[in-house]
């Protein structure tokens, strides 16, 4: 029987959670957070490596060799030969002097554009007002849009077919129409 009690006290299944002091809990939490951060960093690095390997498979890279002084000298000599205008023209490139000429011309255009922009935008002076001025609406002519709008409405009215009784007695027709619609909505009581 006592053997049974010892067995129960050692097992984790007795239901009591493990107890920590506040300091122990902080240390445990810090350790778990550190492990979590390391795992995230490892996952990110693994993804980067897999992307890099995939990119290497897709695009073969130039073999990396250690440049010696002789190799650098040879490359400089090749570049000097490539600067020959005929060699560049054969490859489809423009010669150096043409590129310089085009760059100069572009700079001149940019300078002249900025001068034009400065000239176009002079500062506007504010008009000093002596106070509130009275505005007489009769003196202000109607805007052009009002005239064109009225012309449109007249043309539209002429184009829409209507009976002659509505056109001659428009106010009476309006009363009949509105009266008929209200009569339908509310039945008459006797």
PDB file of C-alpha atoms in Angstrom:
ATOM      1  CA  UNK A   1       0.000   0.000   0.000  1.00  0.00           C
ATOM      2  CA  UNK A   2       2.762   2.453   0.851  1.00  0.00           C
ATOM      3  CA  UNK A   3       4.422   1.402  -2.380  1.00  0.00           C
ATOM      4  CA  UNK A   4       1.307   2.576  -4.209  1.00  0.00           C
ATOM      5  CA  UNK A   5       1.467   6.062  -2.638  1.00  0.00           C
ATOM      6  CA  UNK A   6       5.070   6.534  -3.728  1.00  0.00           C
ATOM      7  CA  UNK A   7       4.142   5.585  -7.246  1.00  0.00           C
ATOM      8  CA  UNK A   8       1.338   8.182  -7.337  1.00  0.00           C
ATOM      9  CA  UNK A   9       3.509  10.997  -5.965  1.00  0.00           C
ATOM     10  CA  UNK A  10       6.148  10.473  -8.671  1.00  0.00           C
ATOM     11  CA  UNK A  11       3.735  10.448 -11.586  1.00  0.00           C
ATOM     12  CA  UNK A  12       2.687  13.604 -13.423  1.00  0.00           C
ATOM     13  CA  UNK A  13      -0.870  12.421 -13.798  1.00  0.00           C
ATOM     14  CA  UNK A  14      -1.953  13.311 -10.251  1.00  0.00           C
ATOM     15  CA  UNK A  15      -3.354  16.619 -11.544  1.00  0.00           C
ATOM     16  CA  UNK A  16      -1.356  19.189  -9.532  1.00  0.00           C
ATOM     17  CA  UNK A  17       0.515  21.652 -11.759  1.00  0.00           C
ATOM     18  CA  UNK A  18       4.161  22.385 -11.257  1.00  0.00           C
ATOM     19  CA  UNK A  19       4.676  25.391  -8.981  1.00  0.00           C
ATOM     20  CA  UNK A  20       7.239  28.118  -9.654  1.00  0.00           C
ATOM     21  CA  UNK A  21       8.337  31.210  -7.858  1.00  0.00           C
ATOM     22  CA  UNK A  22       8.046  34.495  -9.737  1.00  0.00           C
ATOM     23  CA  UNK A  23      11.773  34.549 -10.526  1.00  0.00           C
ATOM     24  CA  UNK A  24      11.710  30.972 -11.788  1.00  0.00           C
ATOM     25  CA  UNK A  25       8.709  31.772 -13.992  1.00  0.00           C
ATOM     26  CA  UNK A  26      10.515  34.787 -15.477  1.00  0.00           C
ATOM     27  CA  UNK A  27      13.598  32.678 -16.209  1.00  0.00           C
ATOM     28  CA  UNK A  28      11.475  29.927 -17.740  1.00  0.00           C
ATOM     29  CA  UNK A  29       9.581  32.471 -19.862  1.00  0.00           C
ATOM     30  CA  UNK A  30      12.820  34.124 -21.019  1.00  0.00           C
ATOM     31  CA  UNK A  31      14.251  30.747 -22.011  1.00  0.00           C
ATOM     32  CA  UNK A  32      11.105  29.843 -23.955  1.00  0.00           C
ATOM     33  CA  UNK A  33      11.092  33.220 -25.726  1.00  0.00           C
ATOM     34  CA  UNK A  34      14.764  32.820 -26.643  1.00  0.00           C
ATOM     35  CA  UNK A  35      14.114  29.373 -28.108  1.00  0.00           C
ATOM     36  CA  UNK A  36      11.112  30.741 -29.997  1.00  0.00           C
ATOM     37  CA  UNK A  37      13.199  33.611 -31.466  1.00  0.00           C
ATOM     38  CA  UNK A  38      15.982  31.228 -32.472  1.00  0.00           C
ATOM     39  CA  UNK A  39      13.502  28.935 -34.178  1.00  0.00           C
ATOM     40  CA  UNK A  40      11.998  31.837 -36.131  1.00  0.00           C
ATOM     41  CA  UNK A  41      15.448  33.025 -37.197  1.00  0.00           C
ATOM     42  CA  UNK A  42      16.390  29.495 -38.248  1.00  0.00           C
ATOM     43  CA  UNK A  43      13.228  29.159 -40.342  1.00  0.00           C
ATOM     44  CA  UNK A  44      13.906  32.497 -42.046  1.00  0.00           C
ATOM     45  CA  UNK A  45      17.499  31.501 -42.810  1.00  0.00           C
ATOM     46  CA  UNK A  46      16.392  28.142 -44.182  1.00  0.00           C
ATOM     47  CA  UNK A  47      13.886  29.845 -46.485  1.00  0.00           C
ATOM     48  CA  UNK A  48      16.559  32.254 -47.705  1.00  0.00           C
ATOM     49  CA  UNK A  49      18.953  29.407 -48.370  1.00  0.00           C
ATOM     50  CA  UNK A  50      16.340  27.410 -50.265  1.00  0.00           C
ATOM     51  CA  UNK A  51      15.467  30.449 -52.399  1.00  0.00           C
ATOM     52  CA  UNK A  52      19.161  31.074 -53.060  1.00  0.00           C
ATOM     53  CA  UNK A  53      19.704  27.442 -54.065  1.00  0.00           C
ATOM     54  CA  UNK A  54      16.670  27.562 -56.348  1.00  0.00           C
ATOM     55  CA  UNK A  55      17.961  30.764 -57.946  1.00  0.00           C
ATOM     56  CA  UNK A  56      21.363  29.153 -58.489  1.00  0.00           C
ATOM     57  CA  UNK A  57      19.723  26.214 -60.216  1.00  0.00           C
ATOM     58  CA  UNK A  58      17.755  28.504 -62.493  1.00  0.00           C
ATOM     59  CA  UNK A  59      20.551  30.958 -63.332  1.00  0.00           C
ATOM     60  CA  UNK A  60      24.082  29.603 -63.520  1.00  0.00           C
ATOM     61  CA  UNK A  61      26.614  31.984 -62.040  1.00  0.00           C
ATOM     62  CA  UNK A  62      29.987  32.981 -63.341  1.00  0.00           C
ATOM     63  CA  UNK A  63      32.687  30.913 -61.745  1.00  0.00           C
ATOM     64  CA  UNK A  64      34.314  32.832 -58.953  1.00  0.00           C
ATOM     65  CA  UNK A  65      38.038  32.912 -59.361  1.00  0.00           C
ATOM     66  CA  UNK A  66      40.604  34.821 -57.415  1.00  0.00           C
ATOM     67  CA  UNK A  67      41.785  37.766 -59.462  1.00  0.00           C
ATOM     68  CA  UNK A  68      45.505  38.058 -59.626  1.00  0.00           C
ATOM     69  CA  UNK A  69      47.371  41.153 -60.658  1.00  0.00           C
ATOM     70  CA  UNK A  70      47.964  39.689 -64.121  1.00  0.00           C
ATOM     71  CA  UNK A  71      44.247  38.963 -64.597  1.00  0.00           C
ATOM     72  CA  UNK A  72      43.317  42.523 -63.680  1.00  0.00           C
ATOM     73  CA  UNK A  73      45.906  43.872 -66.115  1.00  0.00           C
ATOM     74  CA  UNK A  74      44.513  41.695 -68.921  1.00  0.00           C
ATOM     75  CA  UNK A  75      40.960  42.880 -68.225  1.00  0.00           C
ATOM     76  CA  UNK A  76      42.056  46.527 -68.387  1.00  0.00           C
ATOM     77  CA  UNK A  77      43.736  45.906 -71.728  1.00  0.00           C
ATOM     78  CA  UNK A  78      40.566  44.256 -73.050  1.00  0.00           C
ATOM     79  CA  UNK A  79      38.505  47.252 -71.911  1.00  0.00           C
ATOM     80  CA  UNK A  80      40.877  49.609 -73.716  1.00  0.00           C
ATOM     81  CA  UNK A  81      40.415  47.611 -76.910  1.00  0.00           C
ATOM     82  CA  UNK A  82      36.639  47.642 -76.418  1.00  0.00           C
ATOM     83  CA  UNK A  83      36.623  51.448 -76.205  1.00  0.00           C
ATOM     84  CA  UNK A  84      37.655  51.560 -79.835  1.00  0.00           C
ATOM     85  CA  UNK A  85      34.670  53.220 -81.620  1.00  0.00           C
ATOM     86  CA  UNK A  86      34.574  50.659 -84.405  1.00  0.00           C
ATOM     87  CA  UNK A  87      34.533  47.755 -81.953  1.00  0.00           C
ATOM     88  CA  UNK A  88      31.749  49.400 -79.958  1.00  0.00           C
ATOM     89  CA  UNK A  89      29.760  50.129 -83.117  1.00  0.00           C
ATOM     90  CA  UNK A  90      30.078  46.491 -84.148  1.00  0.00           C
ATOM     91  CA  UNK A  91      28.640  45.438 -80.787  1.00  0.00           C
ATOM     92  CA  UNK A  92      25.733  47.879 -81.102  1.00  0.00           C
ATOM     93  CA  UNK A  93      26.979  50.512 -78.644  1.00  0.00           C
ATOM     94  CA  UNK A  94      27.507  54.200 -79.256  1.00  0.00           C
ATOM     95  CA  UNK A  95      30.977  55.628 -79.035  1.00  0.00           C
ATOM     96  CA  UNK A  96      32.060  57.560 -75.950  1.00  0.00           C
ATOM     97  CA  UNK A  97      32.079  60.987 -77.636  1.00  0.00           C
ATOM     98  CA  UNK A  98      28.492  60.557 -78.893  1.00  0.00           C
ATOM     99  CA  UNK A  99      27.340  59.599 -75.400  1.00  0.00           C
ATOM    100  CA  UNK A 100      29.091  62.657 -73.938  1.00  0.00           C
ATOM    101  CA  UNK A 101      27.495  64.898 -76.577  1.00  0.00           C
ATOM    102  CA  UNK A 102      24.009  63.553 -75.804  1.00  0.00           C
ATOM    103  CA  UNK A 103      24.575  63.988 -72.065  1.00  0.00           C
ATOM    104  CA  UNK A 104      25.621  67.631 -72.568  1.00  0.00           C
ATOM    105  CA  UNK A 105      22.558  68.317 -74.692  1.00  0.00           C
ATOM    106  CA  UNK A 106      20.275  66.749 -72.068  1.00  0.00           C
ATOM    107  CA  UNK A 107      21.829  68.888 -69.330  1.00  0.00           C
ATOM    108  CA  UNK A 108      21.249  72.027 -71.390  1.00  0.00           C
ATOM    109  CA  UNK A 109      17.594  71.082 -71.914  1.00  0.00           C
ATOM    110  CA  UNK A 110      17.093  70.490 -68.196  1.00  0.00           C
ATOM    111  CA  UNK A 111      18.643  73.851 -67.312  1.00  0.00           C
ATOM    112  CA  UNK A 112      16.491  75.697 -69.854  1.00  0.00           C
ATOM    113  CA  UNK A 113      13.352  73.874 -68.645  1.00  0.00           C
ATOM    114  CA  UNK A 114      13.949  74.942 -65.057  1.00  0.00           C
ATOM    115  CA  UNK A 115      14.453  78.565 -66.165  1.00  0.00           C
ATOM    116  CA  UNK A 116      11.170  78.484 -68.095  1.00  0.00           C
ATOM    117  CA  UNK A 117       9.326  77.095 -65.080  1.00  0.00           C
ATOM    118  CA  UNK A 118      10.672  79.890 -62.913  1.00  0.00           C
ATOM    119  CA  UNK A 119       9.608  82.472 -65.494  1.00  0.00           C
ATOM    120  CA  UNK A 120       6.104  80.988 -65.865  1.00  0.00           C
ATOM    121  CA  UNK A 121       5.229  81.191 -62.184  1.00  0.00           C
ATOM    122  CA  UNK A 122       5.733  84.753 -60.984  1.00  0.00           C
ATOM    123  CA  UNK A 123       4.370  85.511 -57.555  1.00  0.00           C
ATOM    124  CA  UNK A 124       0.831  86.751 -57.555  1.00  0.00           C
ATOM    125  CA  UNK A 125       0.236  89.850 -55.510  1.00  0.00           C
ATOM    126  CA  UNK A 126      -2.717  89.838 -53.185  1.00  0.00           C
ATOM    127  CA  UNK A 127      -5.218  92.568 -53.811  1.00  0.00           C
ATOM    128  CA  UNK A 128      -5.904  94.588 -50.723  1.00  0.00           C
ATOM    129  CA  UNK A 129      -9.599  94.879 -50.080  1.00  0.00           C
ATOM    130  CA  UNK A 130     -10.906  97.841 -48.145  1.00  0.00           C
ATOM    131  CA  UNK A 131     -13.660  95.786 -46.577  1.00  0.00           C
ATOM    132  CA  UNK A 132     -16.915  94.190 -47.596  1.00  0.00           C
ATOM    133  CA  UNK A 133     -18.175  95.309 -50.971  1.00  0.00           C
ATOM    134  CA  UNK A 134     -21.840  95.180 -51.879  1.00  0.00           C
ATOM    135  CA  UNK A 135     -22.753  92.967 -54.806  1.00  0.00           C
ATOM    136  CA  UNK A 136     -25.783  93.764 -56.928  1.00  0.00           C
ATOM    137  CA  UNK A 137     -27.047  90.566 -58.524  1.00  0.00           C
ATOM    138  CA  UNK A 138     -28.863  92.388 -61.316  1.00  0.00           C
ATOM    139  CA  UNK A 139     -25.537  93.699 -62.609  1.00  0.00           C
ATOM    140  CA  UNK A 140     -24.024  90.218 -62.777  1.00  0.00           C
ATOM    141  CA  UNK A 141     -24.993  88.530 -66.056  1.00  0.00           C
ATOM    142  CA  UNK A 142     -26.273  84.936 -65.918  1.00  0.00           C
ATOM    143  CA  UNK A 143     -23.651  82.290 -66.588  1.00  0.00           C
ATOM    144  CA  UNK A 144     -23.387  80.696 -70.028  1.00  0.00           C
ATOM    145  CA  UNK A 145     -24.278  77.268 -68.639  1.00  0.00           C
ATOM    146  CA  UNK A 146     -27.711  78.557 -67.621  1.00  0.00           C
ATOM    147  CA  UNK A 147     -28.503  79.598 -71.188  1.00  0.00           C
ATOM    148  CA  UNK A 148     -27.325  76.300 -72.671  1.00  0.00           C
ATOM    149  CA  UNK A 149     -29.282  74.376 -70.041  1.00  0.00           C
ATOM    150  CA  UNK A 150     -32.508  76.216 -70.852  1.00  0.00           C
ATOM    151  CA  UNK A 151     -31.952  75.693 -74.586  1.00  0.00           C
ATOM    152  CA  UNK A 152     -31.519  71.989 -73.967  1.00  0.00           C
ATOM    153  CA  UNK A 153     -34.728  71.786 -71.968  1.00  0.00           C
ATOM    154  CA  UNK A 154     -36.692  73.613 -74.684  1.00  0.00           C
ATOM    155  CA  UNK A 155     -35.347  71.273 -77.377  1.00  0.00           C
ATOM    156  CA  UNK A 156     -36.087  68.243 -75.239  1.00  0.00           C
ATOM    157  CA  UNK A 157     -39.620  69.435 -74.569  1.00  0.00           C
ATOM    158  CA  UNK A 158     -40.182  69.855 -78.307  1.00  0.00           C
ATOM    159  CA  UNK A 159     -38.879  66.339 -79.011  1.00  0.00           C
ATOM    160  CA  UNK A 160     -40.931  64.461 -76.394  1.00  0.00           C
ATOM    161  CA  UNK A 161     -44.414  63.621 -77.753  1.00  0.00           C
ATOM    162  CA  UNK A 162     -47.305  64.749 -75.532  1.00  0.00           C
ATOM    163  CA  UNK A 163     -50.987  65.162 -76.051  1.00  0.00           C
ATOM    164  CA  UNK A 164     -52.184  68.641 -76.950  1.00  0.00           C
ATOM    165  CA  UNK A 165     -54.460  68.813 -73.877  1.00  0.00           C
ATOM    166  CA  UNK A 166     -51.488  68.450 -71.541  1.00  0.00           C
ATOM    167  CA  UNK A 167     -49.515  71.074 -73.407  1.00  0.00           C
ATOM    168  CA  UNK A 168     -52.331  73.653 -73.397  1.00  0.00           C
ATOM    169  CA  UNK A 169     -53.616  73.019 -69.878  1.00  0.00           C
ATOM    170  CA  UNK A 170     -50.485  71.948 -68.093  1.00  0.00           C
ATOM    171  CA  UNK A 171     -51.540  73.082 -64.615  1.00  0.00           C
ATOM    172  CA  UNK A 172     -54.935  71.357 -64.866  1.00  0.00           C
ATOM    173  CA  UNK A 173     -53.328  68.187 -66.229  1.00  0.00           C
ATOM    174  CA  UNK A 174     -50.889  68.180 -63.337  1.00  0.00           C
ATOM    175  CA  UNK A 175     -53.780  68.441 -60.865  1.00  0.00           C
ATOM    176  CA  UNK A 176     -55.599  65.597 -62.595  1.00  0.00           C
ATOM    177  CA  UNK A 177     -52.553  63.357 -62.535  1.00  0.00           C
ATOM    178  CA  UNK A 178     -51.711  64.032 -58.904  1.00  0.00           C
ATOM    179  CA  UNK A 179     -55.359  63.797 -57.869  1.00  0.00           C
ATOM    180  CA  UNK A 180     -55.757  60.471 -59.637  1.00  0.00           C
ATOM    181  CA  UNK A 181     -52.682  59.025 -57.965  1.00  0.00           C
ATOM    182  CA  UNK A 182     -53.786  60.179 -54.518  1.00  0.00           C
ATOM    183  CA  UNK A 183     -57.283  58.789 -55.155  1.00  0.00           C
ATOM    184  CA  UNK A 184     -55.800  55.381 -55.873  1.00  0.00           C
ATOM    185  CA  UNK A 185     -53.791  55.423 -52.660  1.00  0.00           C
ATOM    186  CA  UNK A 186     -56.614  56.418 -50.314  1.00  0.00           C
ATOM    187  CA  UNK A 187     -60.050  54.888 -50.894  1.00  0.00           C
ATOM    188  CA  UNK A 188     -62.930  57.326 -50.395  1.00  0.00           C
ATOM    189  CA  UNK A 189     -65.043  56.883 -47.301  1.00  0.00           C
ATOM    190  CA  UNK A 190     -68.773  57.579 -47.233  1.00  0.00           C
TER     191      UNK A 190
END
